[in-house]
Amino acid sequence: MPGKNNYDKIAFCYDRLSRLVFGSSIRQSQICLLPFISPGNRILIVGGGSGWILEEISKLYTSGLHIVYIEVSAKMLKLAKERNIAENKVEFLNCYIEEYHTASAFDIIITAFLFDNFTEKTATENFDKLNALLSNKGKWLFTDFHITAKSSFYQRMLLKLMYSFFKRAGNVEADKLIDIDFFFLKYHYKEVFCKYYYDRFIKAVCWVKEMNC
């Protein structure tokens, strides 16, 4: 049986399901951050799902990128391996970020709709680890759902239904969103770009790591 936060059960339809509910917002919220990648960057993608983002990255840079692609779902990873990555180098790993170890820092970290899976304890541990893997002045391209006191009743109900569904389909450990901005500010990141989608229910941010800590 798949472990926590594993989408093996719905890998075959996950992308179609997201388009059915959110239209193009899920994709556009991630694509809008890709111009912050530079030639020759070393990139870490955590929880990349079916890997469509690899094709979008390769449209911008057809070679010279070194990408480490971490995905818990073996079925999602199989789909990602079939993507067109042009001449870029991609290392595919089927594991949790907690299990990944390297002595090399990254210029870019990409997490899209990852931290909504985590409890505060898991989020804290994973943020600490990813922060340590990002180089000074490195960029963290972060996309996730976004709820505030001004969010609509519809958005709150949709989020509740999503957690109910994904607990069954992906054994998701969380049942609510946590305040990720707190972690970025704690570690002295600077927000250099922010854009909202789906009536501000989805937030895309480029954070720059200002100092090593």
Short mmCIF file of N, CA, C and O in Angstrom, two decimals, residues 33 36 138-142 146 179-182 184-196 200 203-210:
data_model
loop_
_atom_site.label_atom_id
_atom_site.label_comp_id
_atom_site.label_asym_id
_atom_site.label_seq_id
_atom_site.Cartn_x
_atom_site.Cartn_y
_atom_site.Cartn_z
N LEU A 33 6.31 31.22 -13.33
CA LEU A 33 7.54 31.33 -12.54
C LEU A 33 8.79 30.87 -13.29
O LEU A 33 9.91 31.16 -12.87
N PHE A 36 12.21 32.77 -14.19
CA PHE A 36 13.22 33.04 -13.17
C PHE A 36 14.36 32.03 -13.21
O PHE A 36 15.37 32.18 -12.51
N GLY A 138 19.77 31.90 -4.07
CA GLY A 138 18.99 30.97 -4.88
C GLY A 138 17.51 31.34 -4.87
O GLY A 138 17.04 32.09 -4.02
N LYS A 139 16.78 30.79 -5.82
CA LYS A 139 15.36 31.12 -5.98
C LYS A 139 14.49 29.90 -5.69
O LYS A 139 14.76 28.81 -6.17
N TRP A 140 13.46 30.13 -4.92
CA TRP A 140 12.47 29.08 -4.61
C TRP A 140 11.18 29.46 -5.31
O TRP A 140 10.53 30.46 -4.98
N LEU A 141 10.79 28.67 -6.30
CA LEU A 141 9.57 28.91 -7.06
C LEU A 141 8.46 28.11 -6.41
O LEU A 141 8.39 26.88 -6.51
N PHE A 142 7.59 28.82 -5.73
CA PHE A 142 6.60 28.21 -4.84
C PHE A 142 5.18 28.49 -5.34
O PHE A 142 4.80 29.64 -5.58
N HIS A 146 -4.23 29.05 -1.55
CA HIS A 146 -4.07 30.24 -0.71
C HIS A 146 -5.43 30.61 -0.11
O HIS A 146 -6.40 30.83 -0.85
N ASP A 179 0.54 28.28 7.25
CA ASP A 179 1.09 29.56 6.80
C ASP A 179 2.56 29.38 6.40
O ASP A 179 3.47 29.45 7.22
N ILE A 180 2.78 29.15 5.10
CA ILE A 180 4.14 28.94 4.61
C ILE A 180 4.94 30.24 4.56
O ILE A 180 6.16 30.24 4.71
N ASP A 181 4.26 31.36 4.37
CA ASP A 181 4.97 32.65 4.34
C ASP A 181 5.80 32.84 5.61
O ASP A 181 6.88 33.44 5.57
N PHE A 182 5.31 32.33 6.72
CA PHE A 182 6.03 32.45 7.99
C PHE A 182 7.43 31.87 7.88
O PHE A 182 8.41 32.45 8.38
N PHE A 184 9.27 31.35 5.09
CA PHE A 184 10.12 32.13 4.19
C PHE A 184 10.65 33.39 4.88
O PHE A 184 11.82 33.75 4.72
N LEU A 185 9.79 34.05 5.62
CA LEU A 185 10.22 35.26 6.31
C LEU A 185 11.19 34.94 7.45
O LEU A 185 12.15 35.67 7.69
N LYS A 186 10.95 33.84 8.12
CA LYS A 186 11.84 33.41 9.21
C LYS A 186 13.26 33.20 8.70
O LYS A 186 14.24 33.52 9.38
N TYR A 187 13.37 32.66 7.49
CA TYR A 187 14.68 32.37 6.92
C TYR A 187 15.19 33.47 5.99
O TYR A 187 16.08 33.23 5.18
N HIS A 188 14.60 34.65 6.11
CA HIS A 188 15.11 35.83 5.42
C HIS A 188 15.05 35.72 3.89
O HIS A 188 16.00 36.13 3.20
N TYR A 189 13.96 35.21 3.39
CA TYR A 189 13.73 35.21 1.95
C TYR A 189 13.05 36.52 1.55
O TYR A 189 12.31 37.13 2.33
N LYS A 190 13.29 36.93 0.32
CA LYS A 190 12.67 38.13 -0.21
C LYS A 190 11.71 37.75 -1.34
O LYS A 190 12.08 37.03 -2.27
N GLU A 191 10.49 38.23 -1.26
CA GLU A 191 9.51 37.99 -2.32
C GLU A 191 9.77 38.95 -3.47
O GLU A 191 9.67 40.16 -3.30
N VAL A 192 10.12 38.41 -4.64
CA VAL A 192 10.43 39.26 -5.79
C VAL A 192 9.35 39.20 -6.87
O VAL A 192 9.35 40.01 -7.80
N PHE A 193 8.42 38.26 -6.73
CA PHE A 193 7.33 38.14 -7.70
C PHE A 193 6.18 37.39 -7.05
O PHE A 193 6.40 36.42 -6.33
N CYS A 194 4.97 37.85 -7.30
CA CYS A 194 3.79 37.16 -6.77
C CYS A 194 2.62 37.36 -7.74
O CYS A 194 2.38 38.48 -8.20
N LYS A 195 1.93 36.28 -8.03
CA LYS A 195 0.77 36.37 -8.91
C LYS A 195 -0.30 35.38 -8.43
O LYS A 195 0.03 34.27 -7.99
N TYR A 196 -1.55 35.81 -8.53
CA TYR A 196 -2.66 34.98 -8.06
C TYR A 196 -3.47 34.46 -9.24
O TYR A 196 -3.56 35.10 -10.29
N ARG A 200 -7.71 34.33 -6.67
CA ARG A 200 -6.78 34.40 -5.54
C ARG A 200 -6.77 33.13 -4.69
O ARG A 200 -6.24 33.15 -3.56
N LYS A 203 -1.73 30.79 -5.39
CA LYS A 203 -0.70 31.82 -5.27
C LYS A 203 0.63 31.29 -5.79
O LYS A 203 1.08 30.21 -5.41
N ALA A 204 1.27 32.05 -6.68
CA ALA A 204 2.57 31.71 -7.23
C ALA A 204 3.57 32.77 -6.81
O ALA A 204 3.35 33.96 -7.01
N VAL A 205 4.68 32.35 -6.21
CA VAL A 205 5.66 33.30 -5.67
C VAL A 205 7.08 32.86 -6.02
O VAL A 205 7.41 31.67 -5.96
N CYS A 206 7.90 33.83 -6.38
CA CYS A 206 9.34 33.59 -6.47
C CYS A 206 9.98 34.22 -5.24
O CYS A 206 9.93 35.44 -5.05
N TRP A 207 10.57 33.37 -4.39
CA TRP A 207 11.28 33.83 -3.21
C TRP A 207 12.77 33.73 -3.45
O TRP A 207 13.25 32.73 -4.00
N VAL A 208 13.53 34.72 -3.03
CA VAL A 208 14.99 34.69 -3.16
C VAL A 208 15.60 34.59 -1.76
O VAL A 208 15.25 35.35 -0.85
N LYS A 209 16.51 33.65 -1.61
CA LYS A 209 17.18 33.44 -0.33
C LYS A 209 18.23 34.54 -0.14
O LYS A 209 19.22 34.62 -0.87
N GLU A 210 18.04 35.36 0.85
CA GLU A 210 18.87 36.54 1.04
C GLU A 210 20.18 36.26 1.77
O GLU A 210 21.15 36.97 1.61
#
